Amino acid sequence: MAQGYAVSTLRFNMTHNQIEIGCDRSGTPNDNKNHSKTVTSRNLDCPFRLYSRKYSKSTTWTRKVKDPGHSHDATENIMANPAFRKFNVKETSQIAQISE
């Protein structure tokens, strides 16, 4: 978040203690042909992915970044991104302090 990019959990497998985190702009853009209204999609097929796994005999998580790059620019105003607006007032102020 401090870099102007929001991430979200794409997949979580509790059985194998695996998690896949991706950019909130990942995913293919929606096709507007089937909608009666003109709708827009925030998805830009951003390739950023982070995989993490906790092995049963370990207390630490391993991380692997599949693609560290983004296919879009960072958000300059964090409140312009819907993913950031999910936070409460205290969390938003902490994010703003980190971003300075």
mmCIF file of N, CA and C in Angstrom:
data_model
loop_
_atom_site.group_PDB
_atom_site.id
_atom_site.type_symbol
_atom_site.label_atom_id
_atom_site.label_comp_id
_atom_site.label_asym_id
_atom_site.label_seq_id
_atom_site.Cartn_x
_atom_site.Cartn_y
_atom_site.Cartn_z
ATOM 1 N N MET A 1 0.810 -1.183 0.000
ATOM 2 C CA MET A 1 0.000 0.000 0.000
ATOM 3 C C MET A 1 0.860 1.256 0.000
ATOM 4 N N ALA A 2 1.975 1.235 0.682
ATOM 5 C CA ALA A 2 2.822 2.418 0.764
ATOM 6 C C ALA A 2 3.386 2.789 -0.598
ATOM 7 N N GLN A 3 3.437 1.855 -1.519
ATOM 8 C CA GLN A 3 3.977 2.120 -2.845
ATOM 9 C C GLN A 3 2.888 2.568 -3.824
ATOM 10 N N GLY A 4 1.631 2.618 -3.393
ATOM 11 C CA GLY A 4 0.544 3.035 -4.270
ATOM 12 C C GLY A 4 -0.145 1.892 -4.984
ATOM 13 N N TYR A 5 0.128 0.676 -4.576
ATOM 14 C CA TYR A 5 -0.511 -0.497 -5.162
ATOM 15 C C TYR A 5 -1.288 -1.230 -4.070
ATOM 16 N N ALA A 6 -2.484 -1.689 -4.403
ATOM 17 C CA ALA A 6 -3.283 -2.460 -3.461
ATOM 18 C C ALA A 6 -3.242 -3.925 -3.876
ATOM 19 N N VAL A 7 -3.230 -4.803 -2.894
ATOM 20 C CA VAL A 7 -3.229 -6.234 -3.173
ATOM 21 C C VAL A 7 -4.433 -6.874 -2.499
ATOM 22 N N SER A 8 -4.783 -8.046 -2.975
ATOM 23 C CA SER A 8 -5.874 -8.795 -2.375
ATOM 24 C C SER A 8 -5.560 -10.282 -2.451
ATOM 25 N N THR A 9 -6.244 -11.045 -1.632
ATOM 26 C CA THR A 9 -6.077 -12.494 -1.634
ATOM 27 C C THR A 9 -6.829 -13.062 -2.828
ATOM 28 N N LEU A 10 -6.109 -13.741 -3.695
ATOM 29 C CA LEU A 10 -6.733 -14.349 -4.869
ATOM 30 C C LEU A 10 -7.176 -15.777 -4.576
ATOM 31 N N ARG A 11 -6.330 -16.519 -3.878
ATOM 32 C CA ARG A 11 -6.648 -17.904 -3.508
ATOM 33 C C ARG A 11 -6.067 -18.198 -2.135
ATOM 34 N N PHE A 12 -6.795 -19.023 -1.384
ATOM 35 C CA PHE A 12 -6.310 -19.440 -0.072
ATOM 36 C C PHE A 12 -6.678 -20.900 0.118
ATOM 37 N N ASN A 13 -5.692 -21.728 0.432
ATOM 38 C CA ASN A 13 -5.915 -23.150 0.656
ATOM 39 C C ASN A 13 -5.494 -23.460 2.087
ATOM 40 N N MET A 14 -6.473 -23.581 2.979
ATOM 41 C CA MET A 14 -6.172 -23.798 4.386
ATOM 42 C C MET A 14 -5.600 -25.195 4.624
ATOM 43 N N THR A 15 -5.980 -26.165 3.817
ATOM 44 C CA THR A 15 -5.479 -27.527 3.981
ATOM 45 C C THR A 15 -3.970 -27.585 3.796
ATOM 46 N N HIS A 16 -3.467 -26.889 2.793
ATOM 47 C CA HIS A 16 -2.035 -26.907 2.501
ATOM 48 C C HIS A 16 -1.315 -25.645 2.968
ATOM 49 N N ASN A 17 -2.009 -24.783 3.713
ATOM 50 C CA ASN A 17 -1.429 -23.525 4.201
ATOM 51 C C ASN A 17 -0.783 -22.726 3.073
ATOM 52 N N GLN A 18 -1.516 -22.533 1.996
ATOM 53 C CA GLN A 18 -1.018 -21.786 0.848
ATOM 54 C C GLN A 18 -1.905 -20.573 0.606
ATOM 55 N N ILE A 19 -1.265 -19.483 0.180
ATOM 56 C CA ILE A 19 -2.009 -18.277 -0.148
ATOM 57 C C ILE A 19 -1.403 -17.646 -1.398
ATOM 58 N N GLU A 20 -2.270 -17.148 -2.266
ATOM 59 C CA GLU A 20 -1.823 -16.424 -3.455
ATOM 60 C C GLU A 20 -2.354 -15.002 -3.341
ATOM 61 N N ILE A 21 -1.453 -14.041 -3.398
ATOM 62 C CA ILE A 21 -1.806 -12.632 -3.301
ATOM 63 C C ILE A 21 -1.500 -11.984 -4.639
ATOM 64 N N GLY A 22 -2.397 -11.152 -5.088
ATOM 65 C CA GLY A 22 -2.193 -10.469 -6.360
ATOM 66 C C GLY A 22 -2.627 -9.027 -6.288
ATOM 67 N N CYS A 23 -2.279 -8.289 -7.299
ATOM 68 C CA CYS A 23 -2.667 -6.887 -7.409
ATOM 69 C C CYS A 23 -4.190 -6.803 -7.511
ATOM 70 N N ASP A 24 -4.769 -5.748 -6.941
ATOM 71 C CA ASP A 24 -6.221 -5.603 -7.045
ATOM 72 C C ASP A 24 -6.659 -5.307 -8.478
ATOM 73 N N ARG A 25 -5.723 -5.028 -9.366
ATOM 74 C CA ARG A 25 -6.029 -4.782 -10.779
ATOM 75 C C ARG A 25 -5.771 -6.031 -11.626
ATOM 76 N N SER A 26 -5.514 -7.182 -10.988
ATOM 77 C CA SER A 26 -5.290 -8.416 -11.746
ATOM 78 C C SER A 26 -6.622 -8.921 -12.291
ATOM 79 N N GLY A 27 -6.551 -9.858 -13.169
ATOM 80 C CA GLY A 27 -7.753 -10.389 -13.793
ATOM 81 C C GLY A 27 -7.973 -9.737 -15.144
ATOM 82 N N THR A 28 -8.655 -10.432 -16.006
ATOM 83 C CA THR A 28 -8.891 -9.895 -17.342
ATOM 84 C C THR A 28 -10.070 -8.929 -17.304
ATOM 85 N N PRO A 29 -9.996 -7.863 -18.081
ATOM 86 C CA PRO A 29 -11.103 -6.900 -18.119
ATOM 87 C C PRO A 29 -12.393 -7.569 -18.589
ATOM 88 N N ASN A 30 -13.514 -7.142 -18.007
ATOM 89 C CA ASN A 30 -14.810 -7.701 -18.383
ATOM 90 C C ASN A 30 -15.211 -7.236 -19.776
ATOM 91 N N ASP A 31 -15.943 -8.090 -20.465
ATOM 92 C CA ASP A 31 -16.462 -7.759 -21.786
ATOM 93 C C ASP A 31 -17.782 -7.008 -21.602
ATOM 94 N N ASN A 32 -17.899 -5.820 -22.164
ATOM 95 C CA ASN A 32 -19.096 -4.994 -21.992
ATOM 96 C C ASN A 32 -20.242 -5.370 -22.925
ATOM 97 N N LYS A 33 -20.045 -6.280 -23.836
ATOM 98 C CA LYS A 33 -21.054 -6.586 -24.851
ATOM 99 C C LYS A 33 -22.344 -7.153 -24.261
ATOM 100 N N ASN A 34 -22.268 -7.861 -23.142
ATOM 101 C CA ASN A 34 -23.439 -8.524 -22.586
ATOM 102 C C ASN A 34 -24.173 -7.678 -21.548
ATOM 103 N N HIS A 35 -23.768 -6.437 -21.354
ATOM 104 C CA HIS A 35 -24.395 -5.586 -20.347
ATOM 105 C C HIS A 35 -25.336 -4.586 -21.013
ATOM 106 N N SER A 36 -26.478 -4.337 -20.365
ATOM 107 C CA SER A 36 -27.397 -3.340 -20.901
ATOM 108 C C SER A 36 -26.872 -1.929 -20.643
ATOM 109 N N LYS A 37 -26.104 -1.755 -19.573
ATOM 110 C CA LYS A 37 -25.488 -0.466 -19.271
ATOM 111 C C LYS A 37 -24.003 -0.540 -19.607
ATOM 112 N N THR A 38 -23.427 0.611 -19.846
ATOM 113 C CA THR A 38 -21.989 0.659 -20.062
ATOM 114 C C THR A 38 -21.314 0.558 -18.702
ATOM 115 N N VAL A 39 -20.528 -0.458 -18.519
ATOM 116 C CA VAL A 39 -19.814 -0.646 -17.256
ATOM 117 C C VAL A 39 -18.320 -0.682 -17.547
ATOM 118 N N THR A 40 -17.570 -0.299 -16.563
ATOM 119 C CA THR A 40 -16.119 -0.341 -16.720
ATOM 120 C C THR A 40 -15.542 -1.339 -15.741
ATOM 121 N N SER A 41 -14.395 -1.829 -16.066
ATOM 122 C CA SER A 41 -13.710 -2.794 -15.224
ATOM 123 C C SER A 41 -12.379 -2.205 -14.785
ATOM 124 N N ARG A 42 -12.032 -2.394 -13.519
ATOM 125 C CA ARG A 42 -10.738 -1.942 -13.018
ATOM 126 C C ARG A 42 -9.647 -2.957 -13.349
ATOM 127 N N ASN A 43 -10.041 -4.127 -13.793
ATOM 128 C CA ASN A 43 -9.060 -5.171 -14.087
ATOM 129 C C ASN A 43 -8.233 -4.815 -15.317
ATOM 130 N N LEU A 44 -6.917 -4.974 -15.180
ATOM 131 C CA LEU A 44 -5.999 -4.669 -16.278
ATOM 132 C C LEU A 44 -5.070 -5.833 -16.586
ATOM 133 N N ASP A 45 -5.406 -7.006 -16.081
ATOM 134 C CA ASP A 45 -4.566 -8.188 -16.285
ATOM 135 C C ASP A 45 -3.156 -7.967 -15.732
ATOM 136 N N CYS A 46 -3.077 -7.333 -14.568
ATOM 137 C CA CYS A 46 -1.784 -7.057 -13.933
ATOM 138 C C CYS A 46 -1.133 -8.380 -13.519
ATOM 139 N N PRO A 47 0.130 -8.590 -13.858
ATOM 140 C CA PRO A 47 0.774 -9.882 -13.618
ATOM 141 C C PRO A 47 1.313 -10.092 -12.204
ATOM 142 N N PHE A 48 1.313 -9.061 -11.336
ATOM 143 C CA PHE A 48 1.926 -9.199 -10.012
ATOM 144 C C PHE A 48 1.289 -10.349 -9.233
ATOM 145 N N ARG A 49 2.135 -11.260 -8.721
ATOM 146 C CA ARG A 49 1.678 -12.384 -7.897
ATOM 147 C C ARG A 49 2.709 -12.676 -6.817
ATOM 148 N N LEU A 50 2.219 -12.988 -5.638
ATOM 149 C CA LEU A 50 3.072 -13.402 -4.533
ATOM 150 C C LEU A 50 2.461 -14.674 -3.959
ATOM 151 N N TYR A 51 3.263 -15.708 -3.881
ATOM 152 C CA TYR A 51 2.814 -16.979 -3.319
ATOM 153 C C TYR A 51 3.495 -17.174 -1.975
ATOM 154 N N SER A 52 2.742 -17.674 -1.015
ATOM 155 C CA SER A 52 3.311 -17.926 0.299
ATOM 156 C C SER A 52 2.786 -19.266 0.806
ATOM 157 N N ARG A 53 3.652 -19.967 1.527
ATOM 158 C CA ARG A 53 3.272 -21.286 2.038
ATOM 159 C C ARG A 53 3.936 -21.527 3.377
ATOM 160 N N LYS A 54 3.195 -22.145 4.281
ATOM 161 C CA LYS A 54 3.726 -22.533 5.585
ATOM 162 C C LYS A 54 3.746 -24.057 5.624
ATOM 163 N N TYR A 55 4.933 -24.596 5.747
ATOM 164 C CA TYR A 55 5.068 -26.046 5.812
ATOM 165 C C TYR A 55 4.752 -26.523 7.223
ATOM 166 N N SER A 56 4.227 -27.724 7.338
ATOM 167 C CA SER A 56 3.730 -28.229 8.619
ATOM 168 C C SER A 56 4.806 -28.331 9.696
ATOM 169 N N LYS A 57 6.050 -28.589 9.317
ATOM 170 C CA LYS A 57 7.111 -28.744 10.315
ATOM 171 C C LYS A 57 7.790 -27.418 10.653
ATOM 172 N N SER A 58 7.326 -26.342 10.072
ATOM 173 C CA SER A 58 7.960 -25.041 10.267
ATOM 174 C C SER A 58 6.956 -24.048 10.840
ATOM 175 N N THR A 59 7.473 -23.030 11.500
ATOM 176 C CA THR A 59 6.600 -21.979 12.015
ATOM 177 C C THR A 59 6.664 -20.725 11.147
ATOM 178 N N THR A 60 7.496 -20.759 10.120
ATOM 179 C CA THR A 60 7.637 -19.591 9.254
ATOM 180 C C THR A 60 6.995 -19.852 7.893
ATOM 181 N N TRP A 61 6.702 -18.778 7.211
ATOM 182 C CA TRP A 61 6.128 -18.848 5.879
ATOM 183 C C TRP A 61 7.218 -18.609 4.853
ATOM 184 N N THR A 62 7.151 -19.327 3.742
ATOM 185 C CA THR A 62 8.063 -19.065 2.626
ATOM 186 C C THR A 62 7.324 -18.175 1.630
ATOM 187 N N ARG A 63 8.071 -17.338 0.921
ATOM 188 C CA ARG A 63 7.478 -16.431 -0.056
ATOM 189 C C ARG A 63 8.157 -16.611 -1.402
ATOM 190 N N LYS A 64 7.363 -16.463 -2.439
ATOM 191 C CA LYS A 64 7.907 -16.491 -3.793
ATOM 192 C C LYS A 64 7.127 -15.471 -4.620
ATOM 193 N N VAL A 65 7.848 -14.521 -5.181
ATOM 194 C CA VAL A 65 7.216 -13.530 -6.041
ATOM 195 C C VAL A 65 7.335 -14.023 -7.473
ATOM 196 N N LYS A 66 6.189 -14.258 -8.100
ATOM 197 C CA LYS A 66 6.197 -14.758 -9.475
ATOM 198 C C LYS A 66 6.549 -13.638 -10.449
ATOM 199 N N ASP A 67 5.920 -12.495 -10.287
ATOM 200 C CA ASP A 67 6.200 -11.353 -11.160
ATOM 201 C C ASP A 67 6.110 -10.089 -10.316
ATOM 202 N N PRO A 68 7.238 -9.429 -10.042
ATOM 203 C CA PRO A 68 7.213 -8.260 -9.162
ATOM 204 C C PRO A 68 6.682 -6.993 -9.835
ATOM 205 N N GLY A 69 6.516 -7.013 -11.150
ATOM 206 C CA GLY A 69 6.101 -5.812 -11.868
ATOM 207 C C GLY A 69 4.594 -5.662 -11.958
ATOM 208 N N HIS A 70 4.174 -4.452 -12.258
ATOM 209 C CA HIS A 70 2.762 -4.144 -12.471
ATOM 210 C C HIS A 70 2.604 -3.622 -13.893
ATOM 211 N N SER A 71 1.435 -3.824 -14.467
ATOM 212 C CA SER A 71 1.181 -3.361 -15.832
ATOM 213 C C SER A 71 0.498 -1.991 -15.841
ATOM 214 N N HIS A 72 0.590 -1.279 -14.725
ATOM 215 C CA HIS A 72 -0.066 0.021 -14.601
ATOM 216 C C HIS A 72 0.715 0.872 -13.614
ATOM 217 N N ASP A 73 0.437 2.162 -13.619
ATOM 218 C CA ASP A 73 1.101 3.069 -12.689
ATOM 219 C C ASP A 73 0.494 2.941 -11.298
ATOM 220 N N ALA A 74 1.255 3.372 -10.308
ATOM 221 C CA ALA A 74 0.773 3.372 -8.927
ATOM 222 C C ALA A 74 -0.313 4.435 -8.765
ATOM 223 N N THR A 75 -1.183 4.222 -7.791
ATOM 224 C CA THR A 75 -2.218 5.191 -7.476
ATOM 225 C C THR A 75 -1.594 6.337 -6.698
ATOM 226 N N GLU A 76 -1.743 7.560 -7.210
ATOM 227 C CA GLU A 76 -1.164 8.707 -6.513
ATOM 228 C C GLU A 76 -1.981 9.075 -5.285
ATOM 229 N N ASN A 77 -3.296 9.065 -5.399
ATOM 230 C CA ASN A 77 -4.172 9.363 -4.273
ATOM 231 C C ASN A 77 -4.787 8.044 -3.821
ATOM 232 N N ILE A 78 -4.381 7.559 -2.655
ATOM 233 C CA ILE A 78 -4.832 6.231 -2.225
ATOM 234 C C ILE A 78 -6.338 6.154 -2.039
ATOM 235 N N MET A 79 -6.999 7.275 -1.746
ATOM 236 C CA MET A 79 -8.441 7.236 -1.551
ATOM 237 C C MET A 79 -9.191 7.105 -2.881
ATOM 238 N N ALA A 80 -8.500 7.249 -4.002
ATOM 239 C CA ALA A 80 -9.127 7.059 -5.309
ATOM 240 C C ALA A 80 -9.304 5.579 -5.626
ATOM 241 N N ASN A 81 -8.635 4.720 -4.887
ATOM 242 C CA ASN A 81 -8.695 3.282 -5.125
ATOM 243 C C ASN A 81 -9.713 2.650 -4.174
ATOM 244 N N PRO A 82 -10.742 1.962 -4.677
ATOM 245 C CA PRO A 82 -11.755 1.355 -3.814
ATOM 246 C C PRO A 82 -11.185 0.382 -2.785
ATOM 247 N N ALA A 83 -10.085 -0.274 -3.099
ATOM 248 C CA ALA A 83 -9.494 -1.226 -2.150
ATOM 249 C C ALA A 83 -9.027 -0.520 -0.882
ATOM 250 N N PHE A 84 -8.572 0.706 -1.003
ATOM 251 C CA PHE A 84 -8.121 1.457 0.166
ATOM 252 C C PHE A 84 -9.283 2.012 0.973
ATOM 253 N N ARG A 85 -10.440 2.216 0.350
ATOM 254 C CA ARG A 85 -11.583 2.795 1.059
ATOM 255 C C ARG A 85 -12.267 1.793 1.975
ATOM 256 N N LYS A 86 -11.830 0.558 1.998
ATOM 257 C CA LYS A 86 -12.405 -0.457 2.879
ATOM 258 C C LYS A 86 -11.932 -0.292 4.318
ATOM 259 N N PHE A 87 -10.894 0.495 4.525
ATOM 260 C CA PHE A 87 -10.311 0.632 5.847
ATOM 261 C C PHE A 87 -11.076 1.652 6.683
ATOM 262 N N ASN A 88 -10.995 1.491 8.021
ATOM 263 C CA ASN A 88 -11.618 2.457 8.904
ATOM 264 C C ASN A 88 -10.717 3.686 9.037
ATOM 265 N N VAL A 89 -11.151 4.674 9.809
ATOM 266 C CA VAL A 89 -10.439 5.947 9.922
ATOM 267 C C VAL A 89 -9.028 5.759 10.471
ATOM 268 N N LYS A 90 -8.877 4.933 11.489
ATOM 269 C CA LYS A 90 -7.559 4.717 12.099
ATOM 270 C C LYS A 90 -6.602 4.067 11.092
ATOM 271 N N GLU A 91 -7.080 3.040 10.395
ATOM 272 C CA GLU A 91 -6.242 2.354 9.408
ATOM 273 C C GLU A 91 -5.867 3.293 8.258
ATOM 274 N N THR A 92 -6.815 4.117 7.831
ATOM 275 C CA THR A 92 -6.542 5.062 6.747
ATOM 276 C C THR A 92 -5.475 6.060 7.149
ATOM 277 N N SER A 93 -5.529 6.542 8.392
ATOM 278 C CA SER A 93 -4.514 7.501 8.845
ATOM 279 C C SER A 93 -3.145 6.838 8.948
ATOM 280 N N GLN A 94 -3.095 5.570 9.360
ATOM 281 C CA GLN A 94 -1.816 4.853 9.423
ATOM 282 C C GLN A 94 -1.234 4.667 8.019
ATOM 283 N N ILE A 95 -2.075 4.352 7.053
ATOM 284 C CA ILE A 95 -1.617 4.192 5.671
ATOM 285 C C ILE A 95 -1.080 5.517 5.145
ATOM 286 N N ALA A 96 -1.772 6.599 5.445
ATOM 287 C CA ALA A 96 -1.326 7.923 4.989
ATOM 288 C C ALA A 96 0.032 8.279 5.583
ATOM 289 N N GLN A 97 0.251 7.933 6.860
ATOM 290 C CA GLN A 97 1.542 8.215 7.503
ATOM 291 C C GLN A 97 2.661 7.407 6.860
ATOM 292 N N ILE A 98 2.389 6.166 6.544
ATOM 293 C CA ILE A 98 3.395 5.309 5.915
ATOM 294 C C ILE A 98 3.727 5.827 4.519
ATOM 295 N N SER A 99 2.718 6.346 3.822
ATOM 296 C CA SER A 99 2.899 6.796 2.443
ATOM 297 C C SER A 99 3.703 8.080 2.321
ATOM 298 N N GLU A 100 3.822 8.844 3.405
ATOM 299 C CA GLU A 100 4.539 10.134 3.348
ATOM 300 C C GLU A 100 6.024 9.959 3.244
#
